Amino acid sequence: AANRILRTVAEDRDVAAGYEIFHDVLAGVVLAWRTQHMAERALERERTTSHRRHRRLALVALLALIALAGTLALATWALAQRAQARDQARLAEARELMASALSQLATDPERSLRLALQATELEASERTEDVLRRALLDSRLRLRANVANPVDALATGAGGVIAAASAKTVTLLNGNLVQTANRPFSGRLFELGGDGAVVVSGRTISILDPRTGQIERRLQIPEHELPVRDVESGKPLPSIAAPTSVRYAALGPERTLLAISDGSRRTVIVNAVNGEGRHVLEQPSAVTALRFGPAARTLAVGGSDGSIRLWRVSTGKHRATLRFGHVGHVTDIAFSPRATLLATASTDGTARVWRVGSAQPVSVLPGHENFVNDVEFSANGSFVVTAGKDGTARVWRAENGESIAVLRGHGDSVSAAAFLPGGRRVVTAGVEGTLRIWDSVKQPPLRLVRGFRVPVARVGFAGGGIEAVTADGRLHVLSTDGEELAQRDAGEPAVERSADGATMRIEGKTAVVRRADGRELVLRGHRDIVTSAHFSPDGAYVVTASRDHDPIVWDARRGVAVRKLLGHFAIVSDARFSPDGRWIVTAGPGKPGLWDASTGELIYLFQGHEGILLSAAFDSTSRRIVTGGSDGTVQTYRCTICGHADELIALARARLAAAAPR
């Protein structure tokens, strides 16, 4: 009270004593404090509200960021799922294409190749690569040409192919060039071959030059009788009855003789220069096919009873009958170039090969599912090609009837087939109006590099060339073209050593692997002397060759056999891995072999050597093979199917482009 802060309020009976401030002294201060206090409280509340607002905004922003991140993650996941779905769809499509390609291998190799190519372009993997390689191996079509009209007959020569389509058009096929020219003749065409062709229109016979397709001369067959003259004296002889029509005709060598028949039991041999008759040949069954032998000494006549009768052209006398073979009528006849063999085609779906001298059967060629329309020999007489109404042409080994190739793709009856020069390729003609050229031999030929007078014991690639060690102990350094660049003493072969330091030695029927740690593994399994033993590039495997004819692949670290390479049937002198480890080449008894190292599958055997092979090897690219043998030759081969997917794709595209319609 003395300081004028508080003062006592008088006590009341009903109210307790209290205090009050000195308003005149403290009221202003209190009001100022209150005002400041209220302002501070308001500021604090505003700060609290602002902090709360900022926290809400931060939370909202955080939630927005989380939502955005979730959206982005969801979008990324969706895109990934979409890409994965596309990948899965692409893989599924590739697998479907692979399955279709494999199923089409036996029926339509070109479609199989097309499907395998599409699968490999969708999925580059070992599976698609393997399917594409299989399709390439079975794909034999090399060229296709459309000629619009059904082709009746074919002739082949060094200049290409002459095809007569509906006896009105001759197509010259030279490489990729197809030229078509209308010819001034009409009628049914017979025997377009190396000696010419016969076109029959009514009773008019036109003889064509096979090189040009031009008419060389025409003969008019009289309706009743043919004049006959003695060959030596030229005096007239009693005439002979002419055929009522000309249904079958054959032209002899040099285009001087003609055999014609009306489809009855009679065949008439006619002088193709003046139209005079020579001989009448009578047989028990109706005539269905005619063909002269190469020297015109023999005429073969096929009959409706399935028999083939051989006649001497000079005398018209019956020589022999080939019977007890066909059960349908004979549709075509072909002589081998030396006239030692004769091939026949029939409506019974088979072709047959006969020995002309003994008139005995040699082989039966079954397999066609309908009539066999045409049959021809190769230039060396070793092979026969047949054309069938089932839409296929087939290549056979004449002596034993072995099926070499089935050529599918025409889709309709194949009217004619013939070998091209060289005997490897075949041209076929279909009634759908196409010509096709095929590679008929699955066993590819080796290319001769050089020949020596002594056996070639070892071969290999080195320094861009070839090294060949001959049996006299000399090492010959050759260029890839066969030029000898150097010669020296060969010396002993180097010790076989793996990438991880293991070494190899041969002990009789076993091979012994000595590991880098000193352990020795004895590879037991061969039944005869081991002739070679080589490591794979990574040292994981060993391949051994033996006189027991079955090379074996071994696990080099465990010493156990992994697989046998079954396909050779006599001594195998050498077996080696390719530098990329994917292939094995073997030097077999007469043919080198190419094998898939991972499966042991025989890809194919090569042709070219005579006698036992002694050595075979790959170059550094794993694409070229060199071989040497007891015949003294060094030969090579470029393995087009040994490449990876990109190389196989390029090869498949090239094949399909060449086989596309043009």
XYZ file of C-alpha atoms in Angstrom:
662
model
C 0.000 0.000 0.000
C 2.881 2.260 0.785
C 4.283 1.771 -2.763
C 0.851 2.264 -4.213
C 0.571 -1.196 -5.696
C -2.196 -2.860 -3.775
C -4.552 -1.672 -1.141
C -6.777 -3.476 1.286
C -10.467 -3.499 0.645
C -12.613 -3.171 3.750
C -13.848 -6.418 5.150
C -17.495 -7.218 4.993
C -19.243 -9.674 7.122
C -20.272 -11.680 4.188
C -17.194 -11.124 1.975
C -13.618 -12.002 2.759
C -11.045 -9.245 2.788
C -9.444 -8.571 -0.576
C -7.046 -6.327 -2.476
C -7.182 -4.100 -5.416
C -4.509 -2.403 -7.426
C -3.914 1.295 -7.471
C -5.557 1.928 -10.804
C -4.110 5.324 -11.264
C -0.597 3.868 -10.981
C -0.772 0.390 -12.604
C -3.696 0.516 -15.020
C -1.628 1.817 -17.938
C 1.154 -0.682 -17.306
C -1.311 -3.537 -16.950
C -3.144 -2.546 -20.092
C 0.149 -2.265 -21.966
C 1.234 -5.681 -20.722
C -2.158 -7.116 -21.563
C -2.039 -5.654 -25.037
C 1.486 -7.041 -25.553
C 0.468 -10.350 -24.037
C -2.592 -10.648 -26.255
C -0.486 -9.740 -29.280
C 2.069 -12.349 -28.357
C -0.675 -14.932 -27.870
C -2.177 -14.038 -31.217
C 1.259 -14.274 -32.857
C 1.849 -17.606 -31.219
C -1.520 -18.837 -32.396
C -0.721 -17.612 -35.903
C 2.650 -19.329 -35.766
C 1.020 -22.517 -34.562
C -1.584 -22.292 -37.324
C 1.108 -21.515 -39.871
C 3.240 -24.446 -38.711
C 0.209 -26.672 -38.809
C -0.594 -25.396 -42.322
C 2.988 -25.966 -43.474
C 2.969 -29.449 -42.017
C -0.274 -30.201 -43.880
C 1.190 -28.775 -47.090
C 4.376 -30.777 -46.594
C 2.325 -33.883 -45.943
C 0.212 -33.210 -49.030
C 3.359 -32.614 -51.089
C 4.918 -35.776 -49.696
C 1.785 -37.732 -50.453
C 1.740 -36.199 -53.956
C 5.364 -37.187 -54.475
C 4.635 -40.659 -53.199
C 1.636 -40.845 -55.499
C 3.722 -39.585 -58.414
C 6.450 -42.072 -57.633
C 3.820 -44.788 -57.414
C 2.339 -43.699 -60.724
C 5.757 -43.685 -62.331
C 6.546 -47.064 -60.817
C 3.195 -48.365 -61.980
C 3.794 -46.956 -65.476
C 7.290 -48.412 -65.533
C 5.955 -51.750 -64.354
C 3.175 -51.587 -66.925
C 5.680 -50.807 -69.670
C 7.935 -53.556 -68.419
C 4.994 -55.939 -68.317
C 4.008 -54.823 -71.786
C 7.553 -55.343 -73.052
C 7.724 -58.656 -71.245
C 4.383 -59.639 -72.725
C 5.667 -58.669 -76.159
C 8.850 -60.636 -75.549
C 6.834 -63.600 -74.388
C 4.539 -63.276 -77.381
C 7.571 -63.024 -79.656
C 9.152 -66.056 -77.999
C 5.892 -67.953 -78.226
C 5.615 -67.027 -81.902
C 9.229 -68.074 -82.464
C 8.597 -71.427 -80.773
C 5.467 -71.922 -82.831
C 7.415 -71.112 -85.995
C 10.172 -73.513 -84.943
C 7.666 -76.302 -84.374
C 6.044 -75.618 -87.740
C 9.439 -75.521 -89.443
C 10.383 -78.905 -88.012
C 7.039 -80.409 -88.990
C 7.450 -79.138 -92.569
C 10.971 -80.511 -93.057
C 9.809 -83.785 -94.582
C 7.016 -82.355 -96.719
C 7.983 -78.833 -97.802
C 11.642 -77.963 -97.088
C 11.383 -74.479 -98.596
C 8.453 -73.548 -96.380
C 10.375 -75.037 -93.463
C 13.342 -72.807 -94.307
C 11.113 -69.744 -94.517
C 9.530 -70.506 -91.120
C 12.899 -71.243 -89.508
C 14.251 -67.938 -90.823
C 11.303 -66.040 -89.332
C 11.812 -67.824 -85.998
C 15.519 -66.945 -85.924
C 14.796 -63.305 -86.753
C 12.375 -63.194 -83.804
C 14.588 -65.033 -81.331
C 18.333 -65.409 -81.759
C 19.063 -68.473 -79.658
C 20.768 -71.838 -79.945
C 17.366 -73.469 -80.487
C 16.335 -71.303 -83.410
C 19.848 -71.480 -84.845
C 19.716 -75.274 -84.729
C 16.314 -75.373 -86.458
C 17.507 -72.949 -89.142
C 20.608 -75.073 -89.719
C 18.463 -78.200 -90.094
C 16.240 -76.418 -92.594
C 19.274 -75.264 -94.569
C 20.622 -78.811 -94.655
C 17.325 -80.149 -96.028
C 16.761 -77.222 -98.395
C 17.847 -78.296 -101.884
C 16.074 -75.825 -104.167
C 18.551 -73.422 -105.784
C 16.560 -71.764 -108.560
C 12.931 -71.512 -109.601
C 11.560 -70.139 -112.864
C 7.956 -69.719 -113.927
C 7.213 -70.684 -117.526
C 3.428 -70.361 -117.276
C 2.594 -73.484 -119.294
C 2.961 -77.109 -118.202
C 6.370 -78.454 -119.277
C 6.338 -81.631 -121.347
C 10.045 -82.426 -121.589
C 13.538 -81.219 -120.749
C 16.983 -81.235 -122.274
C 20.176 -80.213 -120.506
C 23.557 -79.183 -121.790
C 26.529 -76.949 -121.160
C 24.506 -73.862 -122.117
C 21.698 -74.503 -119.650
C 18.290 -76.098 -119.931
C 15.833 -76.330 -122.790
C 12.278 -76.895 -121.664
C 9.347 -77.435 -123.971
C 6.159 -76.118 -122.439
C 2.975 -77.451 -124.032
C 5.084 -78.126 -127.155
C 4.794 -74.439 -128.030
C 7.370 -72.696 -125.920
C 11.036 -73.438 -125.415
C 12.647 -71.844 -122.379
C 16.404 -71.442 -122.189
C 17.565 -71.319 -118.593
C 21.089 -69.981 -118.200
C 22.001 -69.149 -114.648
C 19.335 -66.728 -113.451
C 18.238 -65.716 -116.941
C 15.060 -67.167 -118.377
C 14.333 -66.530 -122.042
C 11.105 -67.659 -123.633
C 10.500 -67.866 -127.360
C 7.456 -69.084 -129.231
C 8.207 -71.838 -131.725
C 6.322 -72.552 -134.957
C 5.145 -76.031 -134.083
C 2.351 -77.642 -132.191
C 1.655 -81.158 -131.136
C 2.813 -83.683 -128.605
C 6.488 -83.646 -127.712
C 8.558 -86.806 -127.213
C 12.070 -87.313 -125.935
C 13.625 -83.891 -125.782
C 17.196 -84.979 -125.165
C 20.763 -84.689 -126.302
C 19.990 -86.148 -129.743
C 16.933 -84.084 -130.474
C 13.203 -84.127 -130.090
C 10.157 -85.416 -131.890
C 6.938 -83.421 -132.103
C 3.909 -85.349 -133.299
C 0.882 -83.554 -134.684
C -1.541 -85.941 -136.323
C 0.553 -87.860 -138.866
C 3.174 -85.131 -139.145
C 6.430 -85.665 -137.290
C 8.762 -82.721 -136.717
C 12.359 -83.396 -135.727
C 13.973 -80.638 -133.655
C 17.568 -79.633 -133.047
C 17.869 -79.732 -129.210
C 20.384 -76.885 -129.136
C 18.017 -74.353 -130.682
C 14.560 -75.896 -130.567
C 14.262 -75.177 -134.300
C 12.594 -77.623 -136.694
C 15.263 -79.528 -138.596
C 12.904 -81.469 -140.863
C 9.399 -82.872 -141.091
C 8.106 -86.315 -142.021
C 4.592 -87.166 -143.147
C 3.545 -90.673 -142.152
C 1.262 -92.130 -144.833
C -2.119 -93.485 -143.800
C -1.740 -96.974 -145.201
C 1.751 -98.267 -146.015
C 5.373 -97.319 -145.591
C 7.837 -97.967 -148.418
C 10.774 -100.262 -147.575
C 14.193 -100.569 -149.223
C 17.048 -102.971 -148.732
C 19.701 -101.124 -146.704
C 22.664 -102.503 -148.655
C 21.363 -102.636 -152.215
C 18.700 -99.952 -152.082
C 16.217 -102.189 -153.916
C 12.528 -101.808 -153.060
C 11.075 -104.405 -150.695
C 7.466 -105.188 -149.805
C 5.921 -102.253 -148.007
C 4.751 -102.449 -144.397
C 1.548 -101.240 -142.803
C 1.838 -97.791 -141.295
C 0.599 -97.136 -137.759
C -3.007 -95.957 -137.620
C -1.777 -92.968 -135.591
C 1.393 -91.872 -133.808
C 0.950 -92.082 -130.057
C 4.534 -92.901 -129.094
C 7.796 -91.891 -130.735
C 11.533 -92.120 -130.050
C 14.438 -90.577 -131.932
C 17.700 -92.404 -132.424
C 21.230 -90.987 -132.135
C 22.229 -88.529 -134.853
C 18.510 -88.121 -135.608
C 18.638 -90.743 -138.386
C 16.222 -93.333 -136.956
C 12.721 -93.042 -135.622
C 10.565 -95.544 -133.737
C 6.800 -94.944 -133.747
C 3.768 -96.791 -132.460
C 0.025 -96.239 -132.382
C -0.253 -97.842 -128.948
C -1.139 -101.245 -130.366
C 1.252 -104.188 -130.163
C 3.253 -102.932 -133.149
C 6.291 -100.663 -133.283
C 7.724 -99.486 -136.587
C 11.332 -98.373 -137.059
C 11.506 -95.630 -139.682
C 14.336 -93.906 -141.521
C 14.115 -90.419 -139.999
C 15.669 -88.837 -143.117
C 13.363 -90.111 -145.892
C 10.461 -91.651 -143.961
C 10.966 -95.177 -145.317
C 10.132 -98.144 -143.089
C 12.835 -100.424 -141.707
C 11.335 -103.005 -139.355
C 8.076 -103.964 -137.694
C 8.343 -105.141 -134.100
C 5.448 -107.205 -132.725
C 4.946 -107.916 -129.036
C 2.202 -109.527 -126.897
C 1.177 -106.345 -125.050
C 0.306 -102.794 -126.050
C 3.221 -100.381 -126.506
C 3.482 -97.680 -123.810
C 7.087 -96.376 -124.079
C 9.976 -96.315 -126.578
C 13.680 -95.474 -126.258
C 16.785 -96.055 -128.376
C 20.079 -97.018 -126.780
C 23.027 -94.579 -127.074
C 24.540 -96.235 -130.157
C 21.201 -97.090 -131.794
C 22.016 -100.791 -131.584
C 19.094 -101.474 -129.266
C 15.516 -100.277 -129.047
C 13.683 -100.754 -125.741
C 9.901 -101.043 -125.918
C 7.768 -100.837 -122.771
C 4.444 -102.611 -122.585
C 1.136 -102.396 -120.798
C 1.948 -105.709 -119.085
C 4.909 -104.114 -117.273
C 7.532 -105.840 -119.429
C 10.359 -104.233 -121.422
C 11.476 -105.864 -124.641
C 14.865 -105.217 -126.209
C 15.216 -105.354 -130.010
C 18.239 -105.290 -132.302
C 17.815 -102.202 -134.449
C 19.916 -103.520 -137.330
C 17.829 -106.681 -137.845
C 14.564 -105.994 -136.030
C 15.069 -109.224 -134.079
C 13.964 -109.707 -130.496
C 16.951 -109.699 -128.158
C 15.637 -110.068 -124.595
C 12.650 -109.404 -122.361
C 12.852 -107.762 -118.966
C 9.888 -109.164 -117.120
C 8.600 -110.034 -113.651
C 9.228 -106.529 -112.431
C 6.556 -103.885 -112.904
C 2.900 -104.583 -112.179
C 1.723 -101.448 -113.996
C 2.405 -100.324 -117.526
C 5.793 -98.807 -118.375
C 5.711 -95.006 -118.713
C 9.338 -94.196 -119.565
C 12.681 -95.831 -120.371
C 16.262 -94.561 -120.120
C 19.626 -96.069 -121.022
C 22.800 -95.319 -119.096
C 25.448 -93.478 -121.159
C 27.342 -96.699 -121.879
C 24.142 -98.693 -122.423
C 25.105 -101.174 -119.707
C 22.076 -100.310 -117.566
C 18.479 -99.513 -118.359
C 16.011 -97.724 -116.076
C 12.246 -97.942 -116.363
C 9.351 -96.021 -114.818
C 5.861 -97.370 -114.272
C 2.346 -96.577 -113.158
C 2.937 -98.964 -110.243
C 4.788 -96.123 -108.456
C 8.251 -97.632 -108.848
C 11.240 -97.328 -111.105
C 13.603 -100.202 -111.775
C 17.160 -100.600 -112.993
C 18.146 -103.529 -115.207
C 21.404 -104.875 -116.608
C 21.139 -104.771 -120.375
C 23.636 -107.535 -121.130
C 22.074 -110.155 -118.871
C 18.496 -108.775 -118.833
C 18.574 -109.167 -115.034
C 17.187 -106.706 -112.458
C 19.740 -104.587 -110.584
C 17.661 -102.504 -108.165
C 14.134 -101.393 -107.348
C 13.439 -97.691 -106.705
C 10.301 -97.459 -104.517
C 8.978 -94.384 -102.737
C 6.728 -92.487 -105.137
C 3.094 -92.450 -104.043
C 1.682 -92.278 -107.570
C 2.698 -92.902 -111.184
C 6.343 -92.362 -112.112
C 6.314 -90.127 -115.199
C 9.974 -89.841 -116.164
C 13.347 -91.479 -115.522
C 16.864 -90.381 -116.536
C 20.474 -91.366 -115.798
C 23.246 -89.021 -114.705
C 26.130 -88.425 -117.108
C 28.333 -90.995 -115.340
C 25.543 -93.579 -115.095
C 25.835 -93.843 -111.305
C 22.576 -92.095 -110.411
C 18.981 -92.076 -111.601
C 16.410 -89.301 -111.221
C 12.686 -89.998 -111.350
C 9.747 -87.613 -111.691
C 6.446 -88.571 -110.105
C 2.822 -87.686 -110.268
C 2.972 -87.328 -106.459
C 4.692 -83.939 -106.898
C 8.211 -85.126 -106.074
C 11.382 -85.953 -107.938
C 13.786 -88.448 -106.426
C 17.459 -89.203 -106.914
C 18.723 -92.779 -106.516
C 21.958 -94.695 -106.670
C 21.517 -96.923 -109.705
C 23.443 -99.985 -108.529
C 21.707 -100.525 -105.196
C 18.558 -98.383 -105.214
C 19.764 -96.183 -102.329
C 17.623 -93.070 -101.983
C 19.902 -90.043 -102.275
C 17.390 -87.179 -102.245
C 13.674 -86.428 -102.292
C 12.989 -83.129 -104.083
C 9.702 -81.640 -102.857
C 8.085 -78.357 -103.747
C 6.235 -78.544 -107.059
C 2.989 -79.338 -105.273
C 1.628 -81.041 -108.400
C 2.731 -83.703 -110.828
C 6.374 -83.500 -111.942
C 6.396 -84.203 -115.658
C 10.138 -84.385 -116.344
C 13.507 -84.440 -114.601
C 17.112 -84.459 -115.783
C 20.640 -84.057 -114.452
C 22.607 -80.911 -115.222
C 26.245 -81.249 -116.332
C 28.354 -82.340 -113.399
C 25.767 -84.765 -112.084
C 25.178 -82.935 -108.815
C 22.280 -80.683 -109.751
C 18.898 -81.707 -111.104
C 16.337 -79.731 -113.089
C 12.667 -80.626 -112.822
C 9.548 -79.442 -114.609
C 6.049 -79.388 -113.168
C 2.621 -79.273 -114.701
C 2.024 -76.126 -112.622
C 4.391 -74.359 -115.010
C 7.669 -74.056 -113.130
C 11.239 -75.146 -113.697
C 13.321 -75.821 -110.621
C 17.007 -76.515 -110.129
C 17.995 -78.552 -107.081
C 21.192 -79.511 -105.325
C 20.515 -83.226 -105.181
C 23.516 -84.448 -103.195
C 23.441 -83.899 -99.455
C 27.082 -84.976 -99.188
C 28.999 -81.884 -100.343
C 32.074 -82.298 -102.532
C 35.532 -81.342 -101.351
C 37.695 -79.098 -103.532
C 41.006 -80.566 -104.651
C 43.931 -78.356 -103.604
C 46.897 -80.494 -104.585
C 47.855 -84.083 -105.320
C 51.029 -85.913 -104.305
C 52.436 -89.239 -105.388
C 52.606 -90.463 -101.800
C 49.938 -90.510 -99.062
C 49.273 -87.341 -97.082
C 49.727 -88.249 -93.410
C 48.921 -84.920 -91.683
C 47.268 -81.687 -92.752
C 46.471 -78.381 -91.102
C 46.053 -74.653 -91.670
C 48.929 -72.357 -90.774
C 49.786 -68.757 -91.567
C 46.997 -68.254 -94.065
C 47.973 -71.386 -95.990
C 47.969 -75.171 -95.665
C 50.649 -77.473 -94.298
C 50.680 -81.060 -95.579
C 53.019 -83.757 -94.271
C 53.492 -86.589 -96.756
C 54.402 -90.174 -95.922
C 58.019 -89.579 -96.959
C 58.464 -87.194 -94.020
C 58.344 -83.950 -95.987
C 56.300 -80.937 -94.919
C 54.806 -79.033 -97.841
C 53.648 -75.449 -97.308
C 50.832 -74.709 -99.757
C 48.790 -71.677 -100.631
C 45.025 -72.093 -100.440
C 45.092 -72.488 -104.247
C 47.527 -75.398 -104.049
C 50.744 -73.642 -105.024
C 53.730 -75.095 -103.155
C 55.461 -72.267 -101.304
C 58.083 -74.211 -99.358
C 59.224 -77.695 -98.433
C 61.244 -79.069 -95.516
C 61.613 -82.040 -93.181
C 58.471 -82.494 -91.122
C 59.906 -83.630 -87.831
C 57.860 -85.212 -85.046
C 54.346 -83.942 -84.345
C 53.988 -81.699 -81.313
C 52.751 -83.146 -78.020
C 48.995 -82.698 -77.648
C 48.424 -80.164 -74.849
C 45.216 -78.639 -73.473
C 44.496 -75.037 -72.512
C 44.780 -75.909 -68.804
C 48.153 -77.650 -69.129
C 47.072 -81.286 -69.458
C 48.883 -83.517 -71.964
C 47.868 -86.572 -73.969
C 49.526 -89.768 -75.117
C 48.228 -92.868 -76.881
C 48.883 -96.353 -75.517
C 47.399 -99.052 -77.754
C 43.633 -99.156 -77.327
C 43.671 -96.355 -74.744
C 44.548 -92.695 -74.488
C 46.072 -91.319 -71.293
C 45.410 -87.773 -70.067
C 48.002 -86.414 -67.645
C 46.516 -83.523 -65.685
C 48.582 -80.505 -64.627
C 48.490 -81.726 -60.998
C 50.103 -85.046 -61.994
C 46.950 -87.206 -62.011
C 46.572 -89.590 -64.946
C 43.230 -90.579 -66.483
C 43.130 -93.636 -68.737
C 40.431 -93.404 -71.419
C 39.250 -96.988 -71.924
C 36.466 -97.881 -74.355
C 37.879 -98.483 -77.825
C 37.970 -102.042 -79.152
C 41.002 -101.455 -81.363
C 44.088 -99.252 -81.655
C 43.534 -95.543 -80.980
C 44.721 -93.561 -84.012
C 44.411 -89.984 -82.692
C 43.475 -88.042 -79.561
C 42.883 -84.292 -79.319
C 41.607 -81.839 -76.683
C 38.728 -79.431 -77.169
C 39.781 -75.728 -77.218
C 38.832 -75.234 -73.546
C 40.422 -78.505 -72.460
C 37.162 -79.864 -71.059
C 36.806 -82.686 -73.578
C 38.852 -85.106 -75.620
C 37.921 -86.731 -78.916
C 39.642 -89.961 -79.905
C 39.629 -91.865 -83.193
C 40.297 -95.563 -83.557
C 40.588 -98.456 -85.935
C 37.281 -99.701 -84.467
C 35.507 -96.986 -86.593
C 33.699 -95.225 -83.697
C 35.250 -91.938 -82.465
C 34.486 -91.171 -78.802
C 34.104 -87.841 -76.976
C 35.397 -87.950 -73.368
C 35.182 -85.749 -70.290
C 38.843 -84.747 -69.970
C 38.572 -83.975 -66.242
C 36.809 -87.172 -65.167
C 38.037 -89.589 -67.817
C 34.575 -90.905 -68.719
C 33.048 -91.346 -72.169
C 30.376 -88.776 -73.044
C 29.204 -90.011 -76.460
C 30.167 -92.051 -79.505
C 30.132 -90.643 -83.033
C 28.298 -93.330 -85.012
C 28.444 -93.124 -88.789
C 31.733 -94.457 -90.104
C 32.051 -98.142 -90.926
C 35.804 -98.696 -91.021
C 39.038 -97.226 -89.654
C 38.902 -93.589 -88.553
C 42.408 -92.121 -88.608
C 41.822 -88.682 -87.114
C 39.251 -86.607 -85.197
C 39.559 -82.970 -84.127
C 37.493 -80.182 -82.568
C 36.951 -76.882 -84.345
C 38.604 -73.874 -82.662
C 35.202 -72.630 -81.466
C 34.480 -76.062 -79.948
C 31.147 -76.467 -81.740
C 32.149 -79.035 -84.367
C 34.216 -82.160 -84.849
C 35.754 -83.283 -88.129
C 36.747 -86.919 -88.618
C 38.952 -88.603 -91.223
C 36.942 -91.701 -92.042
C 37.702 -94.661 -94.282
C 36.780 -92.851 -97.496
C 34.881 -89.763 -96.433
C 35.511 -87.084 -93.831
C 32.612 -86.409 -91.491
C 31.274 -83.260 -89.829
C 29.646 -83.706 -86.407
C 27.860 -81.522 -83.874
C 30.200 -81.633 -80.877
C 27.435 -81.025 -78.311
C 25.106 -83.788 -79.508
C 27.272 -86.166 -81.525
C 24.911 -85.828 -84.485
C 26.430 -86.527 -87.902
C 25.767 -83.451 -90.043
C 27.059 -84.985 -93.269
C 29.872 -86.893 -94.913
C 31.929 -85.271 -97.655
C 32.747 -86.643 -101.080
C 36.027 -86.470 -102.934
C 38.635 -88.863 -101.583
C 39.447 -92.341 -102.817
C 40.815 -94.670 -100.169
C 41.416 -94.184 -96.470
C 41.656 -90.665 -95.065
C 44.556 -90.018 -92.721
C 44.043 -86.487 -91.393
C 41.485 -83.680 -91.119
C 41.499 -80.261 -89.443
C 39.716 -76.894 -89.160
C 41.148 -73.469 -89.816
C 41.156 -70.755 -87.128
C 37.711 -69.475 -88.146
C 36.062 -72.911 -87.766
C 34.627 -72.413 -91.248
C 37.103 -74.259 -93.460
C 38.147 -77.907 -93.358
C 41.229 -79.491 -94.895
C 41.710 -83.234 -95.412
C 44.513 -85.518 -96.546
C 44.498 -89.199 -97.360
C 46.155 -92.288 -98.735
C 45.188 -91.192 -102.266
C 47.831 -88.447 -101.963
C 45.400 -85.544 -102.245
C 44.836 -82.462 -100.107
C 41.252 -81.224 -100.312
C 39.249 -78.462 -98.652
C 35.667 -77.498 -97.929
C 34.076 -74.247 -96.797
C 31.412 -75.056 -94.215
C 28.602 -72.585 -94.839
C 26.354 -74.092 -92.162
C 29.045 -73.924 -89.457
C 28.361 -70.231 -88.854
C 26.331 -68.527 -86.142
C 22.806 -67.165 -86.472
C 23.697 -64.033 -88.451
C 25.605 -66.071 -91.051
C 22.827 -68.657 -91.283
C 20.222 -65.902 -91.692
C 22.190 -64.393 -94.580
C 22.524 -67.814 -96.216
C 18.812 -68.563 -95.758
C 17.809 -65.220 -97.264
C 20.054 -65.841 -100.266
C 18.599 -69.324 -100.753
C 15.025 -68.100 -100.545
C 15.743 -65.193 -102.888
C 17.173 -67.578 -105.508
C 14.219 -69.928 -105.070
C 11.615 -67.152 -105.323
C 9.347 -67.173 -108.415
C 10.792 -65.265 -111.349
